[in-house]
PDB file of C-alpha atoms in Angstrom:
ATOM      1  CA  UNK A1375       0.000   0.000   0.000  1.00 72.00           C
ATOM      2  CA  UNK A1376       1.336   3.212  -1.049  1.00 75.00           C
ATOM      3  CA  UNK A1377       2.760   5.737   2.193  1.00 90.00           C
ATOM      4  CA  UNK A1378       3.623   8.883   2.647  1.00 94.00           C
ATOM      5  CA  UNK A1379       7.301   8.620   4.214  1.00 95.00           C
ATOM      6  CA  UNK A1380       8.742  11.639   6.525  1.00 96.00           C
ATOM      7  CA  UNK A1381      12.214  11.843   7.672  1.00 96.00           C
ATOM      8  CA  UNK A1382      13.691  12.480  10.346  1.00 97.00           C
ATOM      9  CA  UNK A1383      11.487  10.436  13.088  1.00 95.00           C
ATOM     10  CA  UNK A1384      12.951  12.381  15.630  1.00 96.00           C
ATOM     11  CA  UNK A1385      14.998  15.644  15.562  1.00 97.00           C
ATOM     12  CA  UNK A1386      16.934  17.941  18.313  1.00 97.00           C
ATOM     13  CA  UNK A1387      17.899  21.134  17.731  1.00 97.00           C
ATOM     14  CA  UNK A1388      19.369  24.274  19.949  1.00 97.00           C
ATOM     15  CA  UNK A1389      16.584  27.189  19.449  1.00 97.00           C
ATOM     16  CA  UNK A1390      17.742  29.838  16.505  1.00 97.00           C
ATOM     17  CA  UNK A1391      18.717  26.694  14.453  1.00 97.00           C
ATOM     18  CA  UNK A1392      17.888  26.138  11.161  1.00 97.00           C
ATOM     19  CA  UNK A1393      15.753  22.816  10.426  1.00 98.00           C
ATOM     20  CA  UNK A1394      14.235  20.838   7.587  1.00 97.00           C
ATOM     21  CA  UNK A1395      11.695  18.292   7.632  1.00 98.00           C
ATOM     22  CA  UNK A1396      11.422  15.912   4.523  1.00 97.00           C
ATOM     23  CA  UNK A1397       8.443  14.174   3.066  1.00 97.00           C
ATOM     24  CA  UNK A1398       8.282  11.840   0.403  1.00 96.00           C
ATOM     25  CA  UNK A1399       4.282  12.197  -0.364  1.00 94.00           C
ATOM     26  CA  UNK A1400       2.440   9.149  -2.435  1.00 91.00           C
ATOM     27  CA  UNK A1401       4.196   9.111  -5.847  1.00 88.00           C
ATOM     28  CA  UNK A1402       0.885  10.172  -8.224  1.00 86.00           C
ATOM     29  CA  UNK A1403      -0.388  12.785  -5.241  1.00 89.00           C
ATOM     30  CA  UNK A1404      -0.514  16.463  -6.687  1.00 87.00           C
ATOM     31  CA  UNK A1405      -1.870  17.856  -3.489  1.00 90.00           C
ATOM     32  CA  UNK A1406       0.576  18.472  -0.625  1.00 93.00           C
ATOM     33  CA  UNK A1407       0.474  19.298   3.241  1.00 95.00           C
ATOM     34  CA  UNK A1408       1.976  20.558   6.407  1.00 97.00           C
ATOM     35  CA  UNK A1409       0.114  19.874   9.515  1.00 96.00           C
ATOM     36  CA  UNK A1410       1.322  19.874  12.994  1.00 96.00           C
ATOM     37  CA  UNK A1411       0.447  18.730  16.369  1.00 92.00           C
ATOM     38  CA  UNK A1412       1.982  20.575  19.819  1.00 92.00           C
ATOM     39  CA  UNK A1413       2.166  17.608  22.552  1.00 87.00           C
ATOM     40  CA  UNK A1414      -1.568  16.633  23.674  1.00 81.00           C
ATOM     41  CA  UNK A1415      -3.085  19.518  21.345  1.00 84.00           C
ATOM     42  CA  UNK A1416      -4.826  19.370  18.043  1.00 86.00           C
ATOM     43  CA  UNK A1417      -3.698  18.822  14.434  1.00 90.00           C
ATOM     44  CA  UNK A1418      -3.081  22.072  13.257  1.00 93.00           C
ATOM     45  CA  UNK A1419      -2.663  23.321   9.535  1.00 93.00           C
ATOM     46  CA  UNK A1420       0.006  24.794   8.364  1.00 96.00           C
ATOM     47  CA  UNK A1421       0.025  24.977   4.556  1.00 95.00           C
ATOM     48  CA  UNK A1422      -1.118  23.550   1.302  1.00 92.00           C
ATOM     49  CA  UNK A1423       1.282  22.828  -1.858  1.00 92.00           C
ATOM     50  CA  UNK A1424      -0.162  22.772  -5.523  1.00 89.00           C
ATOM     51  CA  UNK A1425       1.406  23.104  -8.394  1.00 87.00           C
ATOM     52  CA  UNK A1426       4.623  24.265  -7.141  1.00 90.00           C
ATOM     53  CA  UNK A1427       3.159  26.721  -4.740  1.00 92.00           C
ATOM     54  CA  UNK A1428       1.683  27.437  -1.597  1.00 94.00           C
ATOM     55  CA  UNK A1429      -2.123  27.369  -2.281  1.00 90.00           C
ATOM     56  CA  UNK A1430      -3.000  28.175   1.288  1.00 90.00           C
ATOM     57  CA  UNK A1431      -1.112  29.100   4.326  1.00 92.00           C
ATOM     58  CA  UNK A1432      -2.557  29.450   8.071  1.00 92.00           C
ATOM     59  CA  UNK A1433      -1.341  32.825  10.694  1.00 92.00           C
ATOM     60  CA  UNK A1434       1.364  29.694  12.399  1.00 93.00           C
ATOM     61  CA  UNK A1435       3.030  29.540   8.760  1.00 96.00           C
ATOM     62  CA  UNK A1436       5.424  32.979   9.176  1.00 93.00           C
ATOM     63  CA  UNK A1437       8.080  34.302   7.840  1.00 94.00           C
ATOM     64  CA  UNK A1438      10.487  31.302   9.117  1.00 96.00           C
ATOM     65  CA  UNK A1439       8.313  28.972   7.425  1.00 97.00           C
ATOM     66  CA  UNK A1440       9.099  27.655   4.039  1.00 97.00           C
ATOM     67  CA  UNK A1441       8.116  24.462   2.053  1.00 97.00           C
ATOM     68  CA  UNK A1442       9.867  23.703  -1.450  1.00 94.00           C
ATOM     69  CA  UNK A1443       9.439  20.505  -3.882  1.00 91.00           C
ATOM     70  CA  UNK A1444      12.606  20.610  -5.375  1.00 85.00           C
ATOM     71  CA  UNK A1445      13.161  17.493  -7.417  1.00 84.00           C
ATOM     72  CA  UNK A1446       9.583  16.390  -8.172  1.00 78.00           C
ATOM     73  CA  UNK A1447       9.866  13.380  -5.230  1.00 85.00           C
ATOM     74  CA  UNK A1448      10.693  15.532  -1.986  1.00 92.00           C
ATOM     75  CA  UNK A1449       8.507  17.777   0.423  1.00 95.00           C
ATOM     76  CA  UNK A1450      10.665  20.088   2.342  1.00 97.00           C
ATOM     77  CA  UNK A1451       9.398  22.245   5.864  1.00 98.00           C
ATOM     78  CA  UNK A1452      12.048  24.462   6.148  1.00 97.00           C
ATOM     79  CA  UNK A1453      12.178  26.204   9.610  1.00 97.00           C
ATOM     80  CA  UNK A1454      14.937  28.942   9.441  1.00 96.00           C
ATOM     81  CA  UNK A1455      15.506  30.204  13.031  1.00 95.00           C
ATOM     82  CA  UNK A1456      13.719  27.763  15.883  1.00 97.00           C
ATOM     83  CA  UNK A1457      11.827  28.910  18.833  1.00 96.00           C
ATOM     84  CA  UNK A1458      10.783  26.538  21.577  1.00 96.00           C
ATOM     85  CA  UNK A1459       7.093  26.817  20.990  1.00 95.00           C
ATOM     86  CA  UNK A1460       8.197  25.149  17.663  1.00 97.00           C
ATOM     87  CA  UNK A1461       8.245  21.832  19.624  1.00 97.00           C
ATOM     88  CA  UNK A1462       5.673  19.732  17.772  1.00 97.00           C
ATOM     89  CA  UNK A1463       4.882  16.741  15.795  1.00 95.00           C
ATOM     90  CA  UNK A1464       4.837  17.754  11.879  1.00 97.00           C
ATOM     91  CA  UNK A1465       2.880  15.770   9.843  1.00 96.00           C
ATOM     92  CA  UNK A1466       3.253  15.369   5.595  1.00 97.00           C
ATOM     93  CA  UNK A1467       0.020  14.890   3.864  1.00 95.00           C
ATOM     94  CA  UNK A1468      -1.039  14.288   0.623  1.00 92.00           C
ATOM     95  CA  UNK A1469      -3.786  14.105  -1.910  1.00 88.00           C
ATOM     96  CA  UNK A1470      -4.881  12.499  -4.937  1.00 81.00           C
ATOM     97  CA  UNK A1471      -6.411  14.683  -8.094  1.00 71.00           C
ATOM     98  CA  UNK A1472      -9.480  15.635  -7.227  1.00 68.00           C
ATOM     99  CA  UNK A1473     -11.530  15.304  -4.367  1.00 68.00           C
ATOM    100  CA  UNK A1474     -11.009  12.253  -2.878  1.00 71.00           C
ATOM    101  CA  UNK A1475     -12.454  13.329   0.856  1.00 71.00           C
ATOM    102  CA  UNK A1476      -8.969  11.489   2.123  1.00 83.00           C
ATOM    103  CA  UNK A1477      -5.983  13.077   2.951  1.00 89.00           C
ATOM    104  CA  UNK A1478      -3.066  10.419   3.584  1.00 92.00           C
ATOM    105  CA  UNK A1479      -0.759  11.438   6.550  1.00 94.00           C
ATOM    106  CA  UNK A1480       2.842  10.932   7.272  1.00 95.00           C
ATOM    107  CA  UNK A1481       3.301   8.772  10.635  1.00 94.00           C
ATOM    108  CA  UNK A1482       5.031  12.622  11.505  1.00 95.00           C
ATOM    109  CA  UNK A1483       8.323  13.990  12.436  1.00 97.00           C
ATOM    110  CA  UNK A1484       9.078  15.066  15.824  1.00 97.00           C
ATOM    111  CA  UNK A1485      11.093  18.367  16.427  1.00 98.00           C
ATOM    112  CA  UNK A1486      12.332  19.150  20.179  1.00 97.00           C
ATOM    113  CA  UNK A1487      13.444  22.823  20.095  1.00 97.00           C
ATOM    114  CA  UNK A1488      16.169  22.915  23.220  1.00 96.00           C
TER     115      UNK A1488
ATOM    116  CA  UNK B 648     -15.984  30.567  14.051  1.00 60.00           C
ATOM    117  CA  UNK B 649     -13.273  28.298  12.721  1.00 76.00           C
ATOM    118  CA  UNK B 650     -13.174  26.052  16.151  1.00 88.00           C
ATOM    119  CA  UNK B 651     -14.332  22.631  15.961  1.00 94.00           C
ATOM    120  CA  UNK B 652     -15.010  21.384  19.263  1.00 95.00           C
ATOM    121  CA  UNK B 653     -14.958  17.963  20.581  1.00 96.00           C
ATOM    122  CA  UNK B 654     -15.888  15.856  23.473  1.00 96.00           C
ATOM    123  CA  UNK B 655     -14.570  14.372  25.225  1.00 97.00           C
ATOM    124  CA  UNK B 656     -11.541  14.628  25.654  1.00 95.00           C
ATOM    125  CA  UNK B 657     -11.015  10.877  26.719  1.00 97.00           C
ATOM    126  CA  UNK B 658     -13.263   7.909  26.992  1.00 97.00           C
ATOM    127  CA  UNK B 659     -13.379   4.539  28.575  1.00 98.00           C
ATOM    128  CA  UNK B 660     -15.684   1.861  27.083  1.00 98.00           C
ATOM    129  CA  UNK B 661     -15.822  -1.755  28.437  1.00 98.00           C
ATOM    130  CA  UNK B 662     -15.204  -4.415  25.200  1.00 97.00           C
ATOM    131  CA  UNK B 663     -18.199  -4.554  23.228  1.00 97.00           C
ATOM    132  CA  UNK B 664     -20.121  -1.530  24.487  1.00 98.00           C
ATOM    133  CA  UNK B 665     -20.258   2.122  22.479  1.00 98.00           C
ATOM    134  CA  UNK B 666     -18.050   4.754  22.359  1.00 98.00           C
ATOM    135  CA  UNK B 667     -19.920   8.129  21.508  1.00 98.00           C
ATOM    136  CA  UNK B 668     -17.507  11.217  20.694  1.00 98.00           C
ATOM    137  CA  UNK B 669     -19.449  14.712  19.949  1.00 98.00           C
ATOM    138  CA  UNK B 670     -18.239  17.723  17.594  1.00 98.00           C
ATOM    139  CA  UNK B 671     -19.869  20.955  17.066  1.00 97.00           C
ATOM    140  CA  UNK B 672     -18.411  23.943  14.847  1.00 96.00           C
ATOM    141  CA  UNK B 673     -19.785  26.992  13.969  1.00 93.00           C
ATOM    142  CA  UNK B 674     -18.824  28.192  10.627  1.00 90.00           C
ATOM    143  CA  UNK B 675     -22.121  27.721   7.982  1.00 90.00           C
ATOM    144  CA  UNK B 676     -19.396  27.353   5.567  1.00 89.00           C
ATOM    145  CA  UNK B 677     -18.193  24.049   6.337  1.00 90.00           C
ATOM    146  CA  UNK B 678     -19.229  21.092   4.177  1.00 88.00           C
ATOM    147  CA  UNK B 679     -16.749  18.299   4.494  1.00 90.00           C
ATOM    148  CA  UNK B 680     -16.476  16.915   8.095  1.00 93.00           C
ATOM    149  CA  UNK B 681     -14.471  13.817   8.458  1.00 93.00           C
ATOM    150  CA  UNK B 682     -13.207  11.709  11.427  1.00 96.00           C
ATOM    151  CA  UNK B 683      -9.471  10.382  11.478  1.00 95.00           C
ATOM    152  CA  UNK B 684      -7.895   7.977  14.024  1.00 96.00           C
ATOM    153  CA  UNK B 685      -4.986   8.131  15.437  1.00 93.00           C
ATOM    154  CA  UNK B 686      -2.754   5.111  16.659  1.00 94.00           C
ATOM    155  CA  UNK B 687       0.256   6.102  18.979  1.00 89.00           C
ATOM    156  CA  UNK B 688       3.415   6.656  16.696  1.00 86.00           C
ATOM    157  CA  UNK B 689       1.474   7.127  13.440  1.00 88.00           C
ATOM    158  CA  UNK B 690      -0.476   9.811  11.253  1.00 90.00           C
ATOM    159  CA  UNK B 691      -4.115  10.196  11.995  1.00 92.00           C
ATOM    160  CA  UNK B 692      -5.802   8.088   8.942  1.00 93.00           C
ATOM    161  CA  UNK B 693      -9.429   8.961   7.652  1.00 92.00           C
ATOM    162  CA  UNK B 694     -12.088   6.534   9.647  1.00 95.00           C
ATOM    163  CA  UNK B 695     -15.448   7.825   7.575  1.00 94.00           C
ATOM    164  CA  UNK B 696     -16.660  11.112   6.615  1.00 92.00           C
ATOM    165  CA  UNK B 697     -20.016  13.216   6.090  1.00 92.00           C
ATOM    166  CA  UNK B 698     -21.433  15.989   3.908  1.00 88.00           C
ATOM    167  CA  UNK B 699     -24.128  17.429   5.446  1.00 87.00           C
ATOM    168  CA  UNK B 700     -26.750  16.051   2.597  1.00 88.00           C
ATOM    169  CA  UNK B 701     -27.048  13.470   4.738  1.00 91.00           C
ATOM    170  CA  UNK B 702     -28.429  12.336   8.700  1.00 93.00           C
ATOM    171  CA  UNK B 703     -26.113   9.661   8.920  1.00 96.00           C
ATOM    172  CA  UNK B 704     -23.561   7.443   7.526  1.00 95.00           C
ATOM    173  CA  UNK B 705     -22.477   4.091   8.106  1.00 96.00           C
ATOM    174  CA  UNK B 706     -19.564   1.797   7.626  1.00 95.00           C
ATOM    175  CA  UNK B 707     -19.043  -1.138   9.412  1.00 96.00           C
ATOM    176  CA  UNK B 708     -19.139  -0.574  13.062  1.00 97.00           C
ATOM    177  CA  UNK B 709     -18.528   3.028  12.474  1.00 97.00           C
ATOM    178  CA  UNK B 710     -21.311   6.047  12.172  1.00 97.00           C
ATOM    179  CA  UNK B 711     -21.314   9.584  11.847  1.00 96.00           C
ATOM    180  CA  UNK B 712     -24.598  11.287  12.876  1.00 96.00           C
ATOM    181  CA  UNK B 713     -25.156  14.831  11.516  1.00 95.00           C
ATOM    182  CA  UNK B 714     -26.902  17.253  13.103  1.00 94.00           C
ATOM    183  CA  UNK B 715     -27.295  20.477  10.617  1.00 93.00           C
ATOM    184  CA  UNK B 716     -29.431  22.748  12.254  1.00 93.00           C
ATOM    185  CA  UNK B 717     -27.540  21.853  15.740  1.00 95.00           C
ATOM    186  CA  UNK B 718     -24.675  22.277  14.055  1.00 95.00           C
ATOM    187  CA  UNK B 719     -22.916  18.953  15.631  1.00 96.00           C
ATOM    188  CA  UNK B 720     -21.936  15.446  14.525  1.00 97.00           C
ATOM    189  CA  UNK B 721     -21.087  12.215  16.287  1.00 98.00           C
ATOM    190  CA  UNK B 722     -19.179   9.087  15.885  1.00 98.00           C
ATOM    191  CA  UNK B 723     -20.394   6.272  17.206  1.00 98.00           C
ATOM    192  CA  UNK B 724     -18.410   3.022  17.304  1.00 98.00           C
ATOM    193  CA  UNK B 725     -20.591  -0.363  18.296  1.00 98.00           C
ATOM    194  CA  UNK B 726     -19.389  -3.139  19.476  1.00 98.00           C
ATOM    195  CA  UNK B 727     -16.383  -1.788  20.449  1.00 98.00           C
ATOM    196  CA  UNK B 728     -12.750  -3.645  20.489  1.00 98.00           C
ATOM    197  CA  UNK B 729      -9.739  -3.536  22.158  1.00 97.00           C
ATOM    198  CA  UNK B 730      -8.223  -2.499  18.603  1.00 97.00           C
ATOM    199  CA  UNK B 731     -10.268   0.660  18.587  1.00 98.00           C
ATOM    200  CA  UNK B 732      -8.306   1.914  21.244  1.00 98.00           C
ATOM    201  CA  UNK B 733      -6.877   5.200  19.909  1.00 97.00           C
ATOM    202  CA  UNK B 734      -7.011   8.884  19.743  1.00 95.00           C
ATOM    203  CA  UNK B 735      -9.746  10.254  17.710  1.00 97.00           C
ATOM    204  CA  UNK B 736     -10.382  13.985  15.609  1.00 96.00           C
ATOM    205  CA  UNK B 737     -13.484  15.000  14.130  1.00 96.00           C
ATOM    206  CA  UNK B 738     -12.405  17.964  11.501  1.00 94.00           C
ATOM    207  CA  UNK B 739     -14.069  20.240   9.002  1.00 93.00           C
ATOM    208  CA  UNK B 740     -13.161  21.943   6.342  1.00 88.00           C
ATOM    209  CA  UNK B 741     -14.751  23.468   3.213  1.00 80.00           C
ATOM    210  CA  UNK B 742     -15.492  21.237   0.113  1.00 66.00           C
ATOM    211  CA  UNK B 743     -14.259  24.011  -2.429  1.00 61.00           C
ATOM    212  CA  UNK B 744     -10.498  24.582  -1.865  1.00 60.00           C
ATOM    213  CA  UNK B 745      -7.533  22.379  -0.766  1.00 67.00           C
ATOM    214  CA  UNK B 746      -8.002  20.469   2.611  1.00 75.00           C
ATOM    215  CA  UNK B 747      -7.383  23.466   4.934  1.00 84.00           C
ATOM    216  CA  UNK B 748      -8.883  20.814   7.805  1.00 90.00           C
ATOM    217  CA  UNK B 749      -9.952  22.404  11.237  1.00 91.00           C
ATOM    218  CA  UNK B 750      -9.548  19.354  13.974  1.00 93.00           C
ATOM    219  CA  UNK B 751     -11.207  18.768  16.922  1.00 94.00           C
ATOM    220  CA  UNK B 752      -8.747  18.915  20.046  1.00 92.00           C
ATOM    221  CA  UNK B 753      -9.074  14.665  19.814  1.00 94.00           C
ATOM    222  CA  UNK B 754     -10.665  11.922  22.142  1.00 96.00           C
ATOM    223  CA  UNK B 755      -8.559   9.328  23.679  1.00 96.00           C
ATOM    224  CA  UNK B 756     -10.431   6.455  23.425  1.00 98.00           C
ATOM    225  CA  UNK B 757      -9.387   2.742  25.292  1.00 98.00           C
ATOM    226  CA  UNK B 758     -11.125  -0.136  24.823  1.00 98.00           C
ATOM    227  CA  UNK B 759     -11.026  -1.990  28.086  1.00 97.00           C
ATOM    228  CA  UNK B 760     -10.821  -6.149  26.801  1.00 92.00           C
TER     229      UNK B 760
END
């Protein structure tokens, strides 16, 4: 069955560190996600990729926030400069063409801002 | 107006009773309202979903309830099983667009065997 891969599992960083997350979405998916989840909070969205561009973005998504799909395969969060509340769970998605009503998640990266 | 809220927030259910788990939301403009479940260590993955053309939905042991005019929907899970043990997030979002979800704030569920 076809997955949506994230790497790494599990990252550490010192806070003002730059960090990226990568996400290998489902191979025919044209739709692509950032979600994330703070410790024992909701999913949260972060942005929506289409066409090589941000379709969508929520108020979370700033100015250190970037997302690129640089070789056709790849998802990349880019965080530039961490903060602690940047501690979360970040979780790839992706979509099929059209509107499938499913989005297929990532099993998530987990960032720990120090 | 973009808050989906769900209760509650965790949920004990003896092995073969029902687990109930309530959303309501606000925003009119919402037209998509799905429930994922979450397994510890992995991405939520879509359970069953609703429009609001419809009461209720069924799939297997799983059903959604809609409530338009209250504005609130419901997953109900019969029979229930140890394996159903998990968190769970109703979301929302609007049809037209890309999948700009609002979740719920999740129910812990556990399935006592």
């Amino acid at each position: 069955e076809p997955e949506v891969t994230q790497t790494p599992s599990h990252q550490v960083t010192q806070m003002g560190q730059e960090v990226i997350l990568r996400c290998v979405p489902i191979s025919n998916h044209l739709y692509f996600y950032w979600y994330r989840q703070i410790l024992g909070q909701k999913v949260e969205f972060l942005v929506s990729f289409y066409n090589n561009e941000i379709s969508e973005k929520s108020e979370i998504f700033d100015d250190q926030f970037s997302v690129e799909r640089p070789d056709g395969s790849n998802f990349t969060l880019k965080i530039r400069s961490t903060k602690l509340e940047d501690s979360a769970m970040y979780f790839c998605a992706s979509e099929g063409q059209g509107f499938t009503g499913e989005l297929f998640f990532g099993e998530g990266s987990r960032l720990t801002v120090l | 107006q973009q808050q989906v809220k769900q209760s509650p927030q965790s949920l004990i259910v003896q092995k073969g009773g029902i687990s109930i788990i309530n959303c309501a939301y606000e925003n009119t403009a919402f037209d998509y309202f799905p429930w994922y479940q979450q397994f510890p260590g992995k991405g939520p993955a879509l359970l069953i979903a609703i429009r609001p053309d419809v009461s209720e939905k069924k799939e297997g042991r799983f059903t959604i309830s809609f409530n338009k005019s209250a504005k609130q929907f419901s997953l109900h899970i019969m029979d229930s099983q140890p394996g159903d043990s998990a968190t769970y997030f109703c979301a929302a979002s609007e049809v037209w667009g890309t999948y700009k979800y609002i979740f719920g704030t999740g129910t812990r569920l556990k399935v006592l065997a």
